[in-house]
PDB file of C-alpha atoms in Angstrom:
ATOM      1  CA  UNK A   1     -88.933 -19.516 -35.447  1.00  0.00           C
ATOM      2  CA  UNK A   2     -89.696 -23.215 -35.256  1.00  0.00           C
ATOM      3  CA  UNK A   3     -87.611 -26.350 -34.789  1.00  0.00           C
ATOM      4  CA  UNK A   4     -87.686 -29.988 -35.901  1.00  0.00           C
ATOM      5  CA  UNK A   5     -89.466 -31.034 -32.679  1.00  0.00           C
ATOM      6  CA  UNK A   6     -92.589 -29.101 -33.727  1.00  0.00           C
ATOM      7  CA  UNK A   7     -92.048 -26.170 -31.390  1.00  0.00           C
ATOM      8  CA  UNK A   8     -92.329 -22.494 -32.194  1.00  0.00           C
ATOM      9  CA  UNK A   9     -90.558 -19.743 -30.260  1.00  0.00           C
ATOM     10  CA  UNK A  10     -91.760 -16.161 -30.328  1.00  0.00           C
ATOM     11  CA  UNK A  11     -91.516 -12.937 -28.393  1.00  0.00           C
ATOM     12  CA  UNK A  12     -93.938 -10.082 -27.962  1.00  0.00           C
ATOM     13  CA  UNK A  13     -93.421  -6.370 -27.425  1.00  0.00           C
ATOM     14  CA  UNK A  14     -93.083  -5.798 -23.706  1.00  0.00           C
ATOM     15  CA  UNK A  15     -92.901  -9.545 -22.975  1.00  0.00           C
ATOM     16  CA  UNK A  16     -90.570 -12.493 -22.485  1.00  0.00           C
ATOM     17  CA  UNK A  17     -89.937 -15.089 -25.195  1.00  0.00           C
ATOM     18  CA  UNK A  18     -92.102 -18.219 -25.178  1.00  0.00           C
ATOM     19  CA  UNK A  19     -91.926 -21.664 -26.785  1.00  0.00           C
ATOM     20  CA  UNK A  20     -95.106 -23.506 -27.765  1.00  0.00           C
ATOM     21  CA  UNK A  21     -95.667 -27.051 -28.952  1.00  0.00           C
ATOM     22  CA  UNK A  22     -97.616 -26.798 -32.189  1.00  0.00           C
ATOM     23  CA  UNK A  23     -99.176 -30.210 -31.465  1.00  0.00           C
ATOM     24  CA  UNK A  24    -100.765 -28.728 -28.326  1.00  0.00           C
ATOM     25  CA  UNK A  25    -102.910 -26.558 -30.596  1.00  0.00           C
ATOM     26  CA  UNK A  26    -104.448 -29.703 -32.041  1.00  0.00           C
ATOM     27  CA  UNK A  27    -105.917 -30.842 -28.730  1.00  0.00           C
ATOM     28  CA  UNK A  28    -108.298 -28.739 -26.713  1.00  0.00           C
ATOM     29  CA  UNK A  29    -106.814 -27.259 -23.564  1.00  0.00           C
ATOM     30  CA  UNK A  30    -108.732 -25.336 -20.938  1.00  0.00           C
ATOM     31  CA  UNK A  31    -106.203 -22.660 -20.003  1.00  0.00           C
ATOM     32  CA  UNK A  32    -107.306 -19.140 -19.182  1.00  0.00           C
ATOM     33  CA  UNK A  33    -106.096 -16.876 -22.051  1.00  0.00           C
ATOM     34  CA  UNK A  34    -104.786 -14.194 -19.707  1.00  0.00           C
ATOM     35  CA  UNK A  35    -102.470 -16.599 -17.892  1.00  0.00           C
ATOM     36  CA  UNK A  36     -98.757 -15.994 -18.371  1.00  0.00           C
ATOM     37  CA  UNK A  37     -97.528 -17.705 -21.502  1.00  0.00           C
ATOM     38  CA  UNK A  38    -100.951 -18.664 -22.848  1.00  0.00           C
ATOM     39  CA  UNK A  39    -101.635 -18.552 -26.568  1.00  0.00           C
ATOM     40  CA  UNK A  40    -104.854 -18.932 -28.500  1.00  0.00           C
ATOM     41  CA  UNK A  41    -104.663 -21.327 -31.464  1.00  0.00           C
ATOM     42  CA  UNK A  42    -107.912 -21.531 -33.499  1.00  0.00           C
ATOM     43  CA  UNK A  43    -109.906 -20.624 -30.426  1.00  0.00           C
ATOM     44  CA  UNK A  44    -108.015 -23.108 -28.262  1.00  0.00           C
ATOM     45  CA  UNK A  45    -105.878 -21.616 -25.526  1.00  0.00           C
ATOM     46  CA  UNK A  46    -102.476 -23.279 -25.146  1.00  0.00           C
ATOM     47  CA  UNK A  47     -99.937 -22.620 -22.414  1.00  0.00           C
ATOM     48  CA  UNK A  48     -96.312 -22.061 -23.375  1.00  0.00           C
ATOM     49  CA  UNK A  49     -94.106 -24.914 -22.206  1.00  0.00           C
ATOM     50  CA  UNK A  50     -90.960 -22.761 -21.975  1.00  0.00           C
ATOM     51  CA  UNK A  51     -90.339 -19.145 -20.978  1.00  0.00           C
ATOM     52  CA  UNK A  52     -87.087 -17.288 -21.627  1.00  0.00           C
ATOM     53  CA  UNK A  53     -86.542 -14.324 -19.317  1.00  0.00           C
ATOM     54  CA  UNK A  54     -83.847 -11.682 -19.043  1.00  0.00           C
ATOM     55  CA  UNK A  55     -83.874  -9.838 -22.358  1.00  0.00           C
ATOM     56  CA  UNK A  56     -85.713  -6.515 -22.656  1.00  0.00           C
ATOM     57  CA  UNK A  57     -88.224  -6.021 -25.460  1.00  0.00           C
ATOM     58  CA  UNK A  58     -89.950  -2.671 -24.935  1.00  0.00           C
ATOM     59  CA  UNK A  59     -88.185   0.277 -26.601  1.00  0.00           C
ATOM     60  CA  UNK A  60     -88.134  -0.760 -30.238  1.00  0.00           C
ATOM     61  CA  UNK A  61     -90.528  -2.868 -32.230  1.00  0.00           C
ATOM     62  CA  UNK A  62     -89.866  -6.557 -32.763  1.00  0.00           C
ATOM     63  CA  UNK A  63     -86.946  -8.431 -31.308  1.00  0.00           C
ATOM     64  CA  UNK A  64     -86.191 -11.510 -33.338  1.00  0.00           C
ATOM     65  CA  UNK A  65     -85.945 -14.793 -31.498  1.00  0.00           C
ATOM     66  CA  UNK A  66     -84.695 -18.004 -33.074  1.00  0.00           C
ATOM     67  CA  UNK A  67     -83.569 -21.534 -32.392  1.00  0.00           C
ATOM     68  CA  UNK A  68     -79.846 -22.172 -32.872  1.00  0.00           C
ATOM     69  CA  UNK A  69     -77.702 -25.315 -33.207  1.00  0.00           C
ATOM     70  CA  UNK A  70     -80.520 -27.734 -34.104  1.00  0.00           C
ATOM     71  CA  UNK A  71     -82.814 -26.277 -31.465  1.00  0.00           C
ATOM     72  CA  UNK A  72     -80.403 -26.683 -28.553  1.00  0.00           C
ATOM     73  CA  UNK A  73     -80.367 -22.926 -27.910  1.00  0.00           C
ATOM     74  CA  UNK A  74     -82.694 -19.943 -28.201  1.00  0.00           C
ATOM     75  CA  UNK A  75     -81.145 -16.618 -29.182  1.00  0.00           C
ATOM     76  CA  UNK A  76     -82.759 -13.168 -29.025  1.00  0.00           C
ATOM     77  CA  UNK A  77     -81.910  -9.492 -29.058  1.00  0.00           C
ATOM     78  CA  UNK A  78     -82.519  -6.991 -26.280  1.00  0.00           C
ATOM     79  CA  UNK A  79     -83.012  -3.285 -25.660  1.00  0.00           C
ATOM     80  CA  UNK A  80     -79.924  -3.334 -23.415  1.00  0.00           C
ATOM     81  CA  UNK A  81     -77.664  -3.935 -26.451  1.00  0.00           C
ATOM     82  CA  UNK A  82     -76.937  -7.574 -25.648  1.00  0.00           C
ATOM     83  CA  UNK A  83     -77.706 -10.734 -27.554  1.00  0.00           C
ATOM     84  CA  UNK A  84     -78.972 -13.410 -25.160  1.00  0.00           C
ATOM     85  CA  UNK A  85     -78.372 -17.132 -25.692  1.00  0.00           C
ATOM     86  CA  UNK A  86     -80.546 -19.493 -23.629  1.00  0.00           C
ATOM     87  CA  UNK A  87     -80.367 -23.238 -23.198  1.00  0.00           C
ATOM     88  CA  UNK A  88     -83.594 -24.207 -24.976  1.00  0.00           C
ATOM     89  CA  UNK A  89     -84.442 -26.949 -22.474  1.00  0.00           C
ATOM     90  CA  UNK A  90     -83.446 -25.428 -19.116  1.00  0.00           C
ATOM     91  CA  UNK A  91     -84.448 -21.847 -20.125  1.00  0.00           C
ATOM     92  CA  UNK A  92     -81.239 -20.549 -18.477  1.00  0.00           C
ATOM     93  CA  UNK A  93     -79.015 -17.857 -19.964  1.00  0.00           C
ATOM     94  CA  UNK A  94     -75.819 -19.568 -21.116  1.00  0.00           C
ATOM     95  CA  UNK A  95     -74.221 -16.665 -22.958  1.00  0.00           C
ATOM     96  CA  UNK A  96     -74.687 -12.941 -23.350  1.00  0.00           C
ATOM     97  CA  UNK A  97     -72.823 -10.833 -25.921  1.00  0.00           C
ATOM     98  CA  UNK A  98     -72.646  -7.036 -26.119  1.00  0.00           C
ATOM     99  CA  UNK A  99     -73.736  -6.975 -29.765  1.00  0.00           C
ATOM    100  CA  UNK A 100     -74.784  -3.330 -30.251  1.00  0.00           C
ATOM    101  CA  UNK A 101     -74.136   0.043 -28.667  1.00  0.00           C
ATOM    102  CA  UNK A 102     -77.877   0.545 -28.170  1.00  0.00           C
ATOM    103  CA  UNK A 103     -80.412  -2.144 -29.074  1.00  0.00           C
ATOM    104  CA  UNK A 104     -80.183  -5.582 -30.710  1.00  0.00           C
ATOM    105  CA  UNK A 105     -83.325  -6.082 -32.811  1.00  0.00           C
ATOM    106  CA  UNK A 106     -82.305  -8.814 -35.236  1.00  0.00           C
ATOM    107  CA  UNK A 107     -80.669 -12.196 -34.717  1.00  0.00           C
ATOM    108  CA  UNK A 108     -80.345 -14.736 -37.497  1.00  0.00           C
ATOM    109  CA  UNK A 109     -78.567 -18.033 -36.873  1.00  0.00           C
ATOM    110  CA  UNK A 110     -77.101 -19.827 -39.885  1.00  0.00           C
ATOM    111  CA  UNK A 111     -78.964 -23.041 -40.666  1.00  0.00           C
ATOM    112  CA  UNK A 112     -75.834 -25.254 -40.769  1.00  0.00           C
ATOM    113  CA  UNK A 113     -72.795 -23.318 -39.534  1.00  0.00           C
ATOM    114  CA  UNK A 114     -72.133 -22.112 -35.965  1.00  0.00           C
ATOM    115  CA  UNK A 115     -72.737 -18.462 -36.933  1.00  0.00           C
ATOM    116  CA  UNK A 116     -75.252 -15.853 -35.786  1.00  0.00           C
ATOM    117  CA  UNK A 117     -75.783 -12.513 -37.539  1.00  0.00           C
ATOM    118  CA  UNK A 118     -77.074  -9.635 -35.426  1.00  0.00           C
ATOM    119  CA  UNK A 119     -78.181  -6.098 -36.118  1.00  0.00           C
ATOM    120  CA  UNK A 120     -79.576  -3.218 -34.154  1.00  0.00           C
ATOM    121  CA  UNK A 121     -79.500   0.553 -33.931  1.00  0.00           C
ATOM    122  CA  UNK A 122     -75.774   0.817 -34.750  1.00  0.00           C
ATOM    123  CA  UNK A 123     -74.973   1.381 -38.412  1.00  0.00           C
ATOM    124  CA  UNK A 124     -73.436  -2.069 -38.889  1.00  0.00           C
ATOM    125  CA  UNK A 125     -74.438  -5.701 -38.731  1.00  0.00           C
ATOM    126  CA  UNK A 126     -72.243  -8.272 -37.053  1.00  0.00           C
ATOM    127  CA  UNK A 127     -71.573 -11.971 -37.523  1.00  0.00           C
ATOM    128  CA  UNK A 128     -70.698 -14.020 -34.434  1.00  0.00           C
ATOM    129  CA  UNK A 129     -69.056 -17.421 -34.384  1.00  0.00           C
ATOM    130  CA  UNK A 130     -66.155 -19.497 -33.167  1.00  0.00           C
ATOM    131  CA  UNK A 131     -62.606 -18.377 -33.815  1.00  0.00           C
ATOM    132  CA  UNK A 132     -62.194 -15.544 -31.355  1.00  0.00           C
ATOM    133  CA  UNK A 133     -60.627 -16.504 -28.041  1.00  0.00           C
ATOM    134  CA  UNK A 134     -63.346 -17.971 -25.818  1.00  0.00           C
ATOM    135  CA  UNK A 135     -64.276 -15.547 -23.096  1.00  0.00           C
ATOM    136  CA  UNK A 136     -65.869 -16.729 -19.907  1.00  0.00           C
ATOM    137  CA  UNK A 137     -69.231 -15.125 -19.271  1.00  0.00           C
ATOM    138  CA  UNK A 138     -69.251 -13.067 -16.095  1.00  0.00           C
ATOM    139  CA  UNK A 139     -72.282 -14.802 -14.591  1.00  0.00           C
ATOM    140  CA  UNK A 140     -72.794 -12.166 -11.902  1.00  0.00           C
ATOM    141  CA  UNK A 141     -72.753  -9.337 -14.473  1.00  0.00           C
ATOM    142  CA  UNK A 142     -75.104 -11.242 -16.800  1.00  0.00           C
ATOM    143  CA  UNK A 143     -77.512 -12.016 -13.943  1.00  0.00           C
ATOM    144  CA  UNK A 144     -77.506  -8.336 -12.876  1.00  0.00           C
ATOM    145  CA  UNK A 145     -78.386  -7.191 -16.415  1.00  0.00           C
ATOM    146  CA  UNK A 146     -81.061  -9.874 -16.766  1.00  0.00           C
ATOM    147  CA  UNK A 147     -82.561  -9.035 -13.347  1.00  0.00           C
ATOM    148  CA  UNK A 148     -82.670  -5.312 -14.258  1.00  0.00           C
ATOM    149  CA  UNK A 149     -84.358  -6.173 -17.552  1.00  0.00           C
ATOM    150  CA  UNK A 150     -86.915  -8.433 -15.812  1.00  0.00           C
ATOM    151  CA  UNK A 151     -87.742  -5.770 -13.216  1.00  0.00           C
ATOM    152  CA  UNK A 152     -88.128  -3.159 -15.938  1.00  0.00           C
ATOM    153  CA  UNK A 153     -90.299  -5.494 -17.992  1.00  0.00           C
ATOM    154  CA  UNK A 154     -92.561  -6.327 -15.045  1.00  0.00           C
ATOM    155  CA  UNK A 155     -93.041  -2.620 -14.327  1.00  0.00           C
ATOM    156  CA  UNK A 156     -93.907  -2.085 -17.995  1.00  0.00           C
ATOM    157  CA  UNK A 157     -96.421  -4.954 -18.001  1.00  0.00           C
ATOM    158  CA  UNK A 158     -98.116  -3.647 -14.855  1.00  0.00           C
ATOM    159  CA  UNK A 159     -98.390  -0.197 -16.438  1.00  0.00           C
ATOM    160  CA  UNK A 160     -99.648  -1.473 -19.790  1.00  0.00           C
ATOM    161  CA  UNK A 161    -101.994  -4.165 -18.408  1.00  0.00           C
ATOM    162  CA  UNK A 162    -101.013  -6.239 -21.440  1.00  0.00           C
ATOM    163  CA  UNK A 163    -102.072  -9.807 -22.279  1.00  0.00           C
ATOM    164  CA  UNK A 164     -98.987 -11.944 -21.744  1.00  0.00           C
ATOM    165  CA  UNK A 165     -98.015 -14.500 -24.350  1.00  0.00           C
ATOM    166  CA  UNK A 166    -101.069 -14.372 -26.604  1.00  0.00           C
ATOM    167  CA  UNK A 167    -100.799 -15.310 -30.268  1.00  0.00           C
ATOM    168  CA  UNK A 168    -103.579 -16.068 -32.701  1.00  0.00           C
ATOM    169  CA  UNK A 169    -103.749 -19.270 -34.704  1.00  0.00           C
ATOM    170  CA  UNK A 170    -104.052 -17.146 -37.867  1.00  0.00           C
ATOM    171  CA  UNK A 171    -100.705 -15.489 -37.041  1.00  0.00           C
ATOM    172  CA  UNK A 172     -99.114 -18.901 -36.506  1.00  0.00           C
ATOM    173  CA  UNK A 173    -100.496 -20.296 -39.772  1.00  0.00           C
ATOM    174  CA  UNK A 174     -99.384 -17.184 -41.666  1.00  0.00           C
ATOM    175  CA  UNK A 175     -95.877 -17.583 -40.237  1.00  0.00           C
ATOM    176  CA  UNK A 176     -95.706 -21.282 -41.042  1.00  0.00           C
ATOM    177  CA  UNK A 177     -97.044 -20.872 -44.583  1.00  0.00           C
ATOM    178  CA  UNK A 178     -94.561 -18.101 -45.347  1.00  0.00           C
ATOM    179  CA  UNK A 179     -91.713 -20.237 -43.969  1.00  0.00           C
ATOM    180  CA  UNK A 180     -92.528 -23.129 -46.333  1.00  0.00           C
ATOM    181  CA  UNK A 181     -91.238 -21.247 -49.352  1.00  0.00           C
ATOM    182  CA  UNK A 182     -88.054 -19.965 -47.717  1.00  0.00           C
ATOM    183  CA  UNK A 183     -86.010 -23.096 -48.482  1.00  0.00           C
ATOM    184  CA  UNK A 184     -85.346 -21.929 -52.057  1.00  0.00           C
ATOM    185  CA  UNK A 185     -83.503 -18.821 -50.840  1.00  0.00           C
ATOM    186  CA  UNK A 186     -80.546 -20.662 -49.223  1.00  0.00           C
TER     187      UNK A 186
END
């Protein structure tokens, strides 16, 4: 997903979620491509400027990640059945919702309303928004789940010897060109 500030947020199987400045791809950077959060744009390696940790993205293919509320938040699914909401700037978890009995794969914020649709392994989709009584997030419980997910993810990365945070410029261009025509569907 991308926002009005020219940033793109993405997640990779077995990885955290990362935000990149698209403008950084236009200037040459000398960053080693195997560094955490590095991406290769048209042969130029660019380091992610934000990293969102705590969700788990290993068991099922493709966890969606998206900006929400004009880019103020980043929202993503997780293998632990929770939907994670991060402050886009501070990278901290600000909310966590048990959104599926198993795995949350899809999250889709509404473009104008304060609503997020989620789906996963359960046989139903859900729409989240204001209206229900506001529950305080149990910070200790959320931190424990996030820490367990991070430890599990780090063990997975060590075992897989994967390249963290790499994305090709062709993938980015393909994403951006396909997004240009989506405005007609609203």
